[in-house]
CSV table of C-alpha atoms in Angstrom, one decimal:
chain,number,residue,atom,x,y,z
A,221,MET,CA,56.0,104.5,60.2
A,222,TRP,CA,57.6,105.0,64.4
A,223,LYS,CA,57.1,101.3,66.8
A,224,ASN,CA,57.5,101.2,70.4
A,225,SER,CA,57.4,98.6,71.9
A,226,VAL,CA,56.3,100.6,75.3
A,227,ILE,CA,52.9,101.3,74.1
A,228,ASP,CA,52.5,99.3,71.2
A,229,THR,CA,49.8,97.5,73.1
A,230,ASP,CA,45.9,98.0,73.8
A,231,ALA,CA,46.2,101.2,76.8
A,232,TYR,CA,44.2,99.5,79.7
A,233,LYS,CA,47.3,97.0,79.6
A,234,ILE,CA,49.5,99.0,81.1
A,235,THR,CA,47.9,99.0,83.7
A,236,HIS,CA,48.0,95.5,84.2
A,237,TRP,CA,51.1,94.6,86.2
A,238,LEU,CA,49.5,96.8,88.8
A,239,GLN,CA,46.0,94.4,89.4
A,240,ARG,CA,47.7,91.5,89.7
A,241,PRO,CA,48.5,89.9,93.0
A,242,ASN,CA,51.6,90.4,94.4
A,243,GLY,CA,55.0,87.3,94.2
A,244,ILE,CA,53.6,86.5,90.8
A,245,ASN,CA,57.2,85.1,89.5
A,246,HIS,CA,56.7,83.5,86.6
A,247,PHE,CA,53.2,84.0,83.7
A,248,TYR,CA,52.7,81.6,81.1
A,249,SER,CA,50.1,82.3,78.4
A,250,TYR,CA,48.8,80.1,74.8
A,251,GLY,CA,47.4,81.4,71.7
A,252,GLU,CA,45.0,79.2,70.1
A,253,ALA,CA,42.4,79.8,66.7
A,254,ARG,CA,39.2,78.7,69.3
A,255,LYS,CA,36.5,76.0,67.7
A,256,GLY,CA,33.7,77.3,66.6
A,257,GLY,CA,35.0,79.9,63.9
A,258,GLN,CA,34.4,79.6,60.6
A,259,HIS,CA,37.6,77.1,59.4
A,260,ALA,CA,37.7,73.6,61.6
A,261,GLU,CA,41.7,73.8,60.6
A,262,ILE,CA,43.9,76.6,60.0
A,263,CYS,CA,46.9,76.9,58.4
A,264,PHE,CA,49.3,78.5,60.8
A,265,PHE,CA,51.8,81.7,59.4
A,266,GLY,CA,53.0,84.9,59.8
A,267,MET,CA,54.8,83.9,63.7
A,268,GLN,CA,58.2,84.4,62.4
A,269,TYR,CA,57.3,88.0,59.8
A,270,ILE,CA,56.1,89.0,64.1
A,271,LEU,CA,59.5,88.2,66.0
A,272,LYS,CA,61.8,89.8,63.5
A,273,GLU,CA,59.5,93.0,62.9
A,274,TYR,CA,58.4,93.6,67.1
A,275,PHE,CA,60.5,91.3,69.4
A,276,MET,CA,63.7,92.0,68.2
A,277,GLN,CA,63.5,95.7,68.9
A,278,LYS,CA,65.1,97.7,71.7
A,279,VAL,CA,63.5,99.5,74.4
A,280,THR,CA,65.6,102.8,74.1
A,281,GLN,CA,64.9,105.6,76.7
A,282,GLU,CA,63.3,108.0,74.4
A,283,ASN,CA,60.7,105.2,73.8
A,284,ILE,CA,60.0,105.3,77.6
A,285,GLU,CA,59.5,109.0,77.6
A,286,ARG,CA,57.8,108.8,75.1
A,287,GLY,CA,55.7,106.2,76.5
A,288,ALA,CA,55.0,107.5,79.7
A,289,ALA,CA,53.9,111.3,78.5
A,290,ARG,CA,51.3,109.6,76.7
A,291,CYS,CA,50.0,107.4,79.2
A,292,LYS,CA,50.2,110.5,81.7
A,293,ARG,CA,47.9,111.9,78.8
A,294,VAL,CA,45.6,108.7,78.1
A,295,PHE,CA,44.7,108.2,82.0
A,296,GLY,CA,46.0,111.3,83.7
A,297,THR,CA,48.1,110.1,86.2
A,298,ASP,CA,52.0,109.1,85.7
A,299,LYS,CA,51.8,106.2,88.2
A,300,TYR,CA,49.8,103.7,85.6
A,301,PHE,CA,53.2,103.2,83.6
A,302,PRO,CA,56.1,100.8,84.7
A,303,LYS,CA,58.8,103.2,83.7
A,304,ALA,CA,60.7,100.8,86.3
A,305,ILE,CA,60.2,97.9,84.1
A,306,TRP,CA,60.9,99.7,81.2
A,307,GLU,CA,64.3,100.7,82.1
A,308,LYS,CA,65.7,97.7,83.3
A,309,VAL,CA,64.2,96.0,80.0
A,310,LYS,CA,66.4,99.0,78.4
A,311,LYS,CA,70.1,97.9,80.2
A,312,LEU,CA,69.0,94.0,79.9
A,313,GLY,CA,69.1,94.6,76.6
A,314,TYR,CA,65.6,92.5,75.1
A,315,PHE,CA,62.4,91.4,75.9
A,316,PRO,CA,63.1,88.7,79.2
A,317,LEU,CA,60.6,86.1,77.1
A,318,GLU,CA,60.4,82.8,75.8
A,319,ILE,CA,57.9,82.5,72.2
A,320,LYS,CA,57.4,79.0,70.9
A,321,CYS,CA,55.2,78.1,68.4
A,322,VAL,CA,54.0,75.8,65.8
A,323,LYS,CA,56.3,75.2,62.6
A,324,GLU,CA,54.3,77.8,59.9
A,325,GLY,CA,53.1,75.8,57.4
A,326,THR,CA,51.0,73.2,59.7
A,327,VAL,CA,47.4,72.9,59.5
A,328,LEU,CA,46.1,71.9,62.7
A,329,PRO,CA,42.1,71.6,63.9
A,330,THR,CA,41.1,74.9,65.4
A,331,GLY,CA,40.6,74.6,70.0
A,332,ASN,CA,44.9,73.9,69.9
A,333,VAL,CA,47.4,75.4,71.3
A,334,CYS,CA,49.4,77.4,68.6
A,335,PHE,CA,52.2,79.7,70.1
A,336,THR,CA,53.7,79.8,74.0
A,337,ILE,CA,54.7,82.8,75.5
A,338,GLU,CA,56.1,83.1,78.7
A,339,SER,CA,58.9,84.8,81.3
A,340,THR,CA,62.2,84.4,81.4
A,341,GLU,CA,62.8,87.2,84.7
A,342,PRO,CA,60.7,86.8,87.2
A,343,TRP,CA,60.2,91.0,87.6
A,344,PHE,CA,59.2,90.9,84.4
A,345,ALA,CA,56.1,87.9,84.2
A,346,CYS,CA,54.0,90.5,85.6
A,347,MET,CA,54.2,92.7,82.0
A,348,VAL,CA,53.9,89.2,79.8
A,349,SER,CA,50.2,89.9,78.7
A,350,HIS,CA,51.8,93.5,77.3
A,351,PHE,CA,53.0,91.9,74.2
A,352,GLU,CA,49.3,90.2,73.8
A,353,ASP,CA,48.7,92.0,70.9
A,354,TYR,CA,52.0,91.2,69.5
A,355,LEU,CA,50.9,88.1,69.0
A,356,MET,CA,47.9,87.9,68.1
A,357,TRP,CA,48.5,90.0,64.0
A,358,ASN,CA,49.1,86.9,62.9
A,359,TRP,CA,45.0,85.5,62.6
A,360,GLN,CA,45.4,87.6,59.2
A,361,ALA,CA,48.3,86.1,57.9
A,362,THR,CA,46.9,82.9,59.0
A,363,GLY,CA,43.7,83.4,57.6
A,364,VAL,CA,45.3,83.8,54.6
A,365,ALA,CA,46.8,80.8,54.3
A,366,THR,CA,43.9,78.7,55.8
A,367,ARG,CA,41.5,80.1,52.7
A,368,LEU,CA,44.9,79.4,50.1
A,369,PHE,CA,44.9,75.8,51.5
A,370,ASN,CA,40.8,75.6,51.3
A,371,ILE,CA,40.6,76.2,47.7
A,372,LYS,CA,43.8,74.4,46.3
A,373,LYS,CA,41.9,71.0,48.3
A,374,GLY,CA,38.8,72.1,46.4
A,375,ILE,CA,40.1,72.3,43.0
A,376,LEU,CA,43.2,69.8,43.4
A,377,PRO,CA,40.8,67.0,42.4
A,378,TYR,CA,39.6,68.9,39.0
A,379,PHE,CA,42.2,69.7,37.9
A,380,ASN,CA,44.0,66.1,39.0
A,381,GLN,CA,40.8,64.5,36.6
A,382,THR,CA,41.0,67.0,33.5
A,383,CYS,CA,44.6,67.7,33.2
A,384,ASP,CA,47.1,65.7,32.1
A,385,THR,CA,49.4,67.4,33.6
A,386,PRO,CA,48.0,69.3,36.8
A,387,ASP,CA,49.9,72.7,37.5
A,388,LEU,CA,48.8,74.7,40.2
A,389,SER,CA,51.2,77.6,40.1
A,390,PHE,CA,48.7,80.0,38.6
A,391,ALA,CA,45.6,78.4,39.6
A,392,VAL,CA,45.0,81.3,41.9
A,393,ASN,CA,47.0,84.8,41.9
A,394,ASP,CA,46.9,87.3,44.1
A,395,PHE,CA,45.3,91.2,42.7
A,396,GLY,CA,45.1,92.2,46.2
A,397,LEU,CA,47.9,94.7,47.1
A,398,ARG,CA,45.8,97.9,46.2
A,399,GLY,CA,42.2,96.2,47.8
A,400,ALA,CA,44.5,95.6,51.1
A,401,VAL,CA,44.2,96.8,54.7
A,402,TYR,CA,47.4,99.2,53.8
A,403,ARG,CA,51.1,97.9,53.2
A,404,GLU,CA,51.7,96.3,56.4
A,405,GLY,CA,48.3,93.9,55.8
A,406,ALA,CA,49.4,93.5,51.8
A,407,VAL,CA,52.7,92.4,53.1
A,408,LEU,CA,51.6,89.5,55.4
A,409,GLY,CA,48.5,88.2,53.4
A,410,GLY,CA,50.5,88.2,49.8
A,411,MET,CA,52.9,86.0,51.9
A,412,ALA,CA,50.3,83.8,53.1
A,413,MET,CA,48.8,82.9,49.3
A,414,LEU,CA,52.2,83.0,47.8
A,415,ILE,CA,52.7,79.4,50.5
A,416,PHE,CA,50.2,77.9,48.2
A,417,SER,CA,50.7,79.8,44.3
A,418,ASN,CA,52.8,81.4,42.7
A,419,GLY,CA,51.4,84.3,41.0
A,420,SER,CA,51.1,87.2,42.2
A,421,ASP,CA,51.5,91.2,41.3
A,422,ASN,CA,52.5,91.9,44.9
A,423,LEU,CA,55.7,92.6,45.0
A,424,PRO,CA,55.9,94.0,48.3
A,425,ALA,CA,54.7,90.6,49.3
A,426,MET,CA,57.4,89.0,47.8
A,427,GLU,CA,60.1,91.4,49.4
A,428,GLY,CA,58.8,91.2,52.0
A,429,ILE,CA,59.6,87.2,52.1
A,430,GLU,CA,62.9,87.5,50.5
A,431,GLU,CA,63.4,89.9,54.3
A,432,TYR,CA,61.6,87.6,56.9
A,433,TYR,CA,61.8,84.3,55.5
A,434,THR,CA,65.3,84.3,53.4
A,435,ASP,CA,63.8,82.6,49.8
A,436,ASN,CA,64.3,85.2,47.2
A,437,ASN,CA,62.9,83.8,44.0
A,438,ILE,CA,58.6,83.3,45.0
A,439,GLY,CA,56.2,84.8,43.1
A,440,GLN,CA,55.9,85.4,38.8
A,441,SER,CA,53.9,87.6,37.6
A,442,VAL,CA,52.4,88.6,33.5
A,443,TRP,CA,52.3,91.9,31.3
A,444,ALA,CA,48.9,92.4,31.8
A,445,THR,CA,46.3,95.1,31.0
A,446,GLU,CA,43.6,97.4,32.8
A,447,HIS,CA,41.2,99.6,31.6
A,448,SER,CA,43.2,102.1,32.4
A,449,VAL,CA,45.4,100.8,29.2
A,450,ALA,CA,42.9,99.7,26.8
A,451,THR,CA,40.7,102.2,27.1
A,452,VAL,CA,43.0,105.1,26.1
A,453,TRP,CA,42.9,103.1,22.6
A,454,GLY,CA,39.0,103.8,22.6
A,455,PRO,CA,35.8,101.5,21.1
A,456,GLY,CA,36.1,99.7,18.1
A,457,ARG,CA,39.2,100.0,15.6
A,458,GLY,CA,40.7,101.1,18.8
A,459,GLU,CA,40.5,97.6,20.6
A,460,ILE,CA,42.0,96.4,18.0
A,461,ASP,CA,45.1,98.2,18.0
A,462,TYR,CA,45.0,98.1,21.2
A,463,VAL,CA,45.7,94.4,21.3
A,464,LEU,CA,48.1,94.6,18.2
A,465,ALA,CA,50.5,96.9,21.0
A,466,GLN,CA,50.0,94.1,23.4
A,467,LEU,CA,51.5,91.3,21.4
A,468,ASN,CA,54.2,93.3,19.3
A,469,ARG,CA,55.6,94.8,22.8
A,470,SER,CA,55.4,92.4,24.3
A,471,GLU,CA,58.5,89.2,24.9
A,472,PRO,CA,56.4,86.7,22.8
A,473,HIS,CA,57.1,83.5,24.8
A,474,LEU,CA,56.2,85.6,27.7
A,475,PRO,CA,52.2,85.0,28.9
A,476,ILE,CA,49.9,87.9,28.7
A,477,SER,CA,46.3,88.9,29.8
A,478,ILE,CA,44.3,91.2,27.7
A,479,VAL,CA,41.3,92.6,29.8
A,480,MET,CA,38.1,92.3,27.7
A,481,ASP,CA,35.2,94.5,29.1
A,482,SER,CA,35.8,97.6,28.3
A,483,TYR,CA,32.8,98.1,26.0
A,484,ASP,CA,31.5,94.5,24.8
A,485,SER,CA,33.1,91.7,26.4
A,486,ASP,CA,31.1,89.1,24.3
A,487,GLY,CA,32.4,90.7,20.8
A,488,PHE,CA,35.7,91.1,21.9
A,489,ILE,CA,37.0,87.9,21.3
A,490,PRO,CA,35.3,86.6,18.0
A,491,ASN,CA,35.6,90.7,16.9
A,492,VAL,CA,39.0,91.8,18.4
A,493,LEU,CA,41.0,88.4,18.7
A,494,GLY,CA,39.2,87.2,15.6
A,495,ASP,CA,40.6,90.3,13.4
A,496,PRO,CA,42.9,88.4,11.2
A,497,GLU,CA,46.1,90.3,10.9
A,498,VAL,CA,45.5,89.8,15.3
A,499,LYS,CA,45.1,86.3,15.1
A,500,LYS,CA,48.0,85.2,13.4
A,501,LEU,CA,49.8,87.0,15.6
A,502,ILE,CA,48.4,84.7,18.5
A,503,ILE,CA,48.5,81.6,16.6
A,504,GLU,CA,52.1,82.2,15.8
A,505,ARG,CA,53.1,83.3,19.6
A,506,PRO,CA,54.2,80.6,21.5
A,507,GLY,CA,54.1,82.8,25.1
A,508,ARG,CA,50.5,81.9,26.5
A,509,VAL,CA,47.5,84.7,25.9
A,510,ILE,CA,44.9,85.6,28.0
A,511,PRO,CA,42.1,87.4,27.6
A,512,ARG,CA,40.3,88.7,31.4
A,513,PRO,CA,36.9,89.1,31.1
A,514,ASP,CA,35.9,89.7,34.3
A,515,SER,CA,32.4,91.5,34.2
A,516,ASN,CA,29.0,89.5,35.3
A,517,ASP,CA,28.8,85.8,36.2
A,518,PRO,CA,32.2,84.5,36.6
A,519,LEU,CA,31.0,81.1,35.9
A,520,THR,CA,28.8,82.6,32.6
A,521,ASN,CA,32.3,84.2,32.0
A,522,VAL,CA,34.6,81.5,31.2
A,523,ILE,CA,32.1,79.0,29.4
A,524,LYS,CA,30.8,81.1,27.3
A,525,TYR,CA,34.9,82.6,25.8
A,526,SER,CA,35.1,79.1,26.8
A,527,GLU,CA,33.0,78.2,23.8
A,528,GLN,CA,33.9,81.2,21.6
A,529,LEU,CA,38.1,81.1,22.4
A,530,GLY,CA,37.0,77.2,21.0
A,531,LYS,CA,35.4,78.5,18.3
A,532,LEU,CA,37.6,80.9,16.9
A,533,PHE,CA,41.4,78.7,17.7
A,534,GLY,CA,39.6,75.5,17.6
A,535,TYR,CA,40.2,72.7,20.6
A,536,HIS,CA,41.7,69.6,20.8
A,537,LEU,CA,40.9,66.0,23.6
A,538,ASN,CA,43.8,65.4,25.7
A,539,ASN,CA,44.4,62.4,26.7
A,540,LYS,CA,41.6,62.7,30.1
A,541,GLU,CA,39.1,63.6,27.1
A,542,TYR,CA,38.6,66.5,28.3
A,543,LYS,CA,38.4,70.2,26.0
A,544,VAL,CA,41.8,72.2,25.6
A,545,VAL,CA,41.8,75.5,23.3
A,546,ASN,CA,44.4,75.1,20.8
A,547,HIS,CA,47.3,78.1,20.5
A,548,ASN,CA,47.8,77.9,23.4
A,549,VAL,CA,44.5,80.5,24.7
A,550,GLY,CA,43.6,80.4,28.1
A,551,LEU,CA,41.0,82.5,30.7
A,552,LEU,CA,42.0,84.9,33.4
A,553,GLN,CA,38.7,85.7,35.7
A,554,GLY,CA,38.8,87.9,38.5
A,555,ASP,CA,36.3,89.2,39.6
A,556,GLY,CA,34.2,87.9,42.5
A,557,MET,CA,36.5,85.6,42.9
A,558,ASN,CA,37.3,84.1,46.6
A,559,GLU,CA,37.7,81.1,49.2
A,560,LYS,CA,33.5,79.9,48.2
A,561,SER,CA,33.8,80.8,44.6
A,562,ILE,CA,36.5,79.1,43.2
A,563,PRO,CA,36.7,75.5,44.7
A,564,GLU,CA,32.9,76.2,42.8
A,565,ILE,CA,33.7,76.7,39.7
A,566,TYR,CA,36.0,74.5,38.2
A,567,LYS,CA,33.6,71.9,39.7
A,568,GLU,CA,30.9,73.8,37.7
A,569,TYR,CA,33.4,74.5,34.4
A,570,ILE,CA,33.7,70.8,34.2
A,571,LYS,CA,31.0,69.8,33.5
A,572,THR,CA,31.0,71.3,30.7
A,573,GLY,CA,33.2,69.1,29.2
A,574,TRP,CA,35.9,71.6,29.2
A,575,SER,CA,39.4,70.6,30.8
A,576,CYS,CA,40.6,72.8,33.9
A,577,GLU,CA,44.4,74.0,32.7
A,578,ASN,CA,41.7,76.7,30.3
A,579,PHE,CA,41.1,79.2,32.9
A,580,ASN,CA,43.1,80.3,36.1
A,581,THR,CA,41.9,83.1,38.5
A,582,GLY,CA,42.7,85.6,41.1
A,583,SER,CA,41.6,88.0,44.3
A,584,GLY,CA,42.1,90.6,45.7
A,585,GLY,CA,40.0,92.0,48.9
A,586,GLY,CA,37.7,88.1,48.1
A,587,LEU,CA,41.4,86.5,50.1
A,588,HIS,CA,42.9,89.4,51.5
A,589,THR,CA,40.3,91.1,53.4
A,590,ASP,CA,36.8,90.4,52.2
A,591,GLY,CA,34.6,89.0,56.2
A,592,LEU,CA,38.5,88.5,57.5
A,593,CYS,CA,39.2,89.6,61.1
A,594,ARG,CA,40.2,88.4,64.6
A,595,ASP,CA,36.8,86.4,65.1
A,596,THR,CA,36.6,84.8,61.9
A,597,ASP,CA,38.3,82.1,63.5
A,598,ARG,CA,37.4,83.2,67.2
A,599,TRP,CA,41.4,84.3,67.9
A,600,ALA,CA,42.4,84.7,71.8
A,601,VAL,CA,45.4,84.2,74.2
A,602,LYS,CA,44.9,83.6,77.3
A,603,VAL,CA,46.8,82.8,80.5
A,604,SER,CA,47.1,79.1,81.3
A,605,HIS,CA,49.4,78.6,84.5
A,606,ILE,CA,51.2,81.1,87.2
A,607,GLU,CA,54.1,80.9,89.3
A,608,ILE,CA,53.2,82.9,93.2
A,609,GLU,CA,56.1,83.5,95.8
A,610,GLY,CA,57.2,80.0,94.2
A,611,GLU,CA,54.3,78.5,94.2
A,612,SER,CA,52.7,76.6,90.7
A,613,VAL,CA,49.3,77.4,89.6
A,614,ASN,CA,47.2,76.7,87.2
A,615,VAL,CA,44.8,79.0,85.5
A,616,GLN,CA,41.4,79.4,83.7
A,617,LYS,CA,38.2,80.7,82.7
A,618,THR,CA,35.4,78.7,82.6
A,619,PRO,CA,33.0,81.4,81.8
A,620,LYS,CA,29.5,79.4,82.5
A,621,SER,CA,27.2,82.2,79.8
A,622,ASP,CA,29.0,81.3,77.3
A,623,MET,CA,31.7,78.0,77.7
A,624,THR,CA,33.1,77.7,73.9
A,625,LYS,CA,35.0,80.4,75.6
A,626,ALA,CA,36.3,78.3,78.3
A,627,SER,CA,40.6,78.3,78.0
A,628,LYS,CA,43.3,76.0,78.9
A,629,ALA,CA,44.8,75.1,82.4
A,630,GLY,CA,48.6,74.5,82.8
A,631,LEU,CA,51.0,74.6,80.9
A,632,LEU,CA,50.7,72.9,77.5
A,633,LYS,CA,51.9,70.7,74.7
A,634,LEU,CA,51.4,69.9,71.1
A,635,HIS,CA,51.3,66.3,70.7
A,636,LYS,CA,51.3,65.2,66.9
A,637,SER,CA,50.7,61.4,66.0
A,638,GLY,CA,50.5,61.1,62.6
A,639,ASN,CA,48.7,63.9,61.2
A,640,SER,CA,46.7,64.5,63.9
A,641,PHE,CA,47.1,66.7,67.0
A,642,MET,CA,45.9,66.9,70.3
A,643,THR,CA,46.9,69.9,72.5
A,644,ILE,CA,48.4,68.6,76.6
A,645,GLN,CA,47.6,70.6,79.2
A,646,SER,CA,49.7,69.4,82.3
A,647,SER,CA,46.6,70.2,84.2
A,648,LYS,CA,45.1,67.6,83.3
A,649,GLU,CA,47.4,65.0,83.7
A,650,GLN,CA,49.0,62.9,86.6
A,651,PHE,CA,52.1,64.4,87.8
A,652,GLY,CA,54.8,63.3,85.5
A,653,ALA,CA,52.7,62.1,82.8
A,654,ASN,CA,53.0,65.0,80.7
A,655,ASN,CA,56.4,65.1,80.2
A,656,GLY,CA,55.5,61.2,77.9
A,657,TYR,CA,54.1,63.8,75.8
A,658,LEU,CA,56.4,65.0,72.9
A,659,ASP,CA,56.1,68.5,72.3
A,660,VAL,CA,56.0,70.7,68.4
A,661,LEU,CA,55.8,73.3,69.5
A,662,GLN,CA,59.2,75.1,69.2
A,663,THR,CA,61.4,77.7,70.5
A,664,VAL,CA,61.3,80.6,68.2
A,665,TYR,CA,62.1,83.3,70.5
A,666,ARG,CA,64.5,83.5,73.7
A,667,ASN,CA,65.5,86.8,75.4
A,668,GLY,CA,66.7,88.6,71.9
A,669,GLU,CA,67.8,85.7,70.4
A,670,LEU,CA,66.0,84.1,67.8
A,671,PHE,CA,65.7,80.4,67.0
A,672,ASN,CA,64.4,77.9,64.0
A,673,ASP,CA,64.2,79.9,61.2
A,674,GLN,CA,62.8,78.7,59.0
A,675,THR,CA,62.1,79.7,54.7
A,676,PHE,CA,59.7,80.3,53.2
A,677,THR,CA,60.4,77.2,51.2
A,678,GLU,CA,60.2,74.7,54.0
A,679,ILE,CA,56.8,76.4,54.7
A,680,ARG,CA,55.9,75.3,51.6
A,681,LYS,CA,56.8,72.0,51.6
A,682,THR,CA,54.7,71.4,55.7
A,683,ALA,CA,51.9,73.1,54.1
A,684,ASP,CA,52.2,70.5,51.3
A,685,ASP,CA,52.9,68.1,52.9
A,686,TYR,CA,49.2,68.7,54.8
A,687,LEU,CA,47.5,69.3,51.8
A,688,GLN,CA,48.6,66.1,50.4
A,689,HIS,CA,47.1,64.1,53.2
A,690,ALA,CA,44.3,65.9,53.3
A,691,LEU,CA,43.2,65.0,49.5
A,692,THR,CA,44.3,61.6,50.2
A,693,LYS,CA,41.1,61.5,53.4
A,694,LYS,CA,39.1,62.5,50.7
């Protein structure tokens, strides 16, 4: 899709350069997930994609002319469009801005500054708020990463309790490509999921990681059927032939997932997988065979069908005295899986004596889109400091009607002590004291150059360190 940074913003923001006092020569804003949203802490992610995709654009004369024409149609006048400013940007060859942000993968409490943006040329100070929408778009990637962080934090203790070798690489698989808000949302959300998992059917997200975060070996999937495969074989004997085809045509050393609710879920394991030819092939197969029930209550599914699998293939007790189905057979539950239900299902499942290693989950809309929006974690970008005719001025919003929307004032630092964070506002510090605080916000963009690039492996390591710390606090 076409991009034009000249008009990639809310229409009303086009007029803001005319609305402020004359003489502003520096403008400084910040972004945060305000307190009072759905999560008490967030896993920050997505800025590097936004910078490379949007802030590295060059302004062309075509952009300017198209923007001017659009704004004249929108507003009924050509006086609101800052054509002369964009002409200077075109000549300069970059946006005269500096952007700082916290490292991606960092988990920090809401109410803390995550990024800042400021002008680097006096004549561009009036344009900083034009770019708020670009920066705000990381709410989705951060939201998905936060959901996965909470899921993994929730289920890791159950895996540690019940598995000899806990492995969560495929505990939550990304089925969200078709349920995302178009391709870009799928890429951002899919990349965010892969911070905490390696199971994904989201190929565009894997491509996104390679293009924007340089790693090219992130994400894995398996041979997996769906109902358009299963139902064309028909019911009865057709289901047996359907499963035999999957076992015979796939690589025997690799896992396969087989949807089982096309007709009769309760009869699939004893009647289809229990067919002597099918059962023999499964037992002889080194690669894992994973029936996928989906329909019906998820907890009922995983308990009922674990019992059926245990009866058909046998089971053993692992070193932690939990039951594991024999012959490398497991389950995959996809329907109804989200941030709340996944930890809950594992919590209840292990009460029956089964190990977590018997089943994995998959989720699409339940993690990518369901209930997720900018307001989920109350994202906002606000101005906090300006210079007007060389004089430093702190700026703050303090709405008496809703003080939860009060903004921060002054130049900001994100100070880290151990694994805790606090936002330092220069407006609240004695003169010079602000300089005594270390700032973990790093410059990531300045005048057309990118700094402090992160690989996806580094982001994973950062996020996992916070996960391990969170678990030790429990």
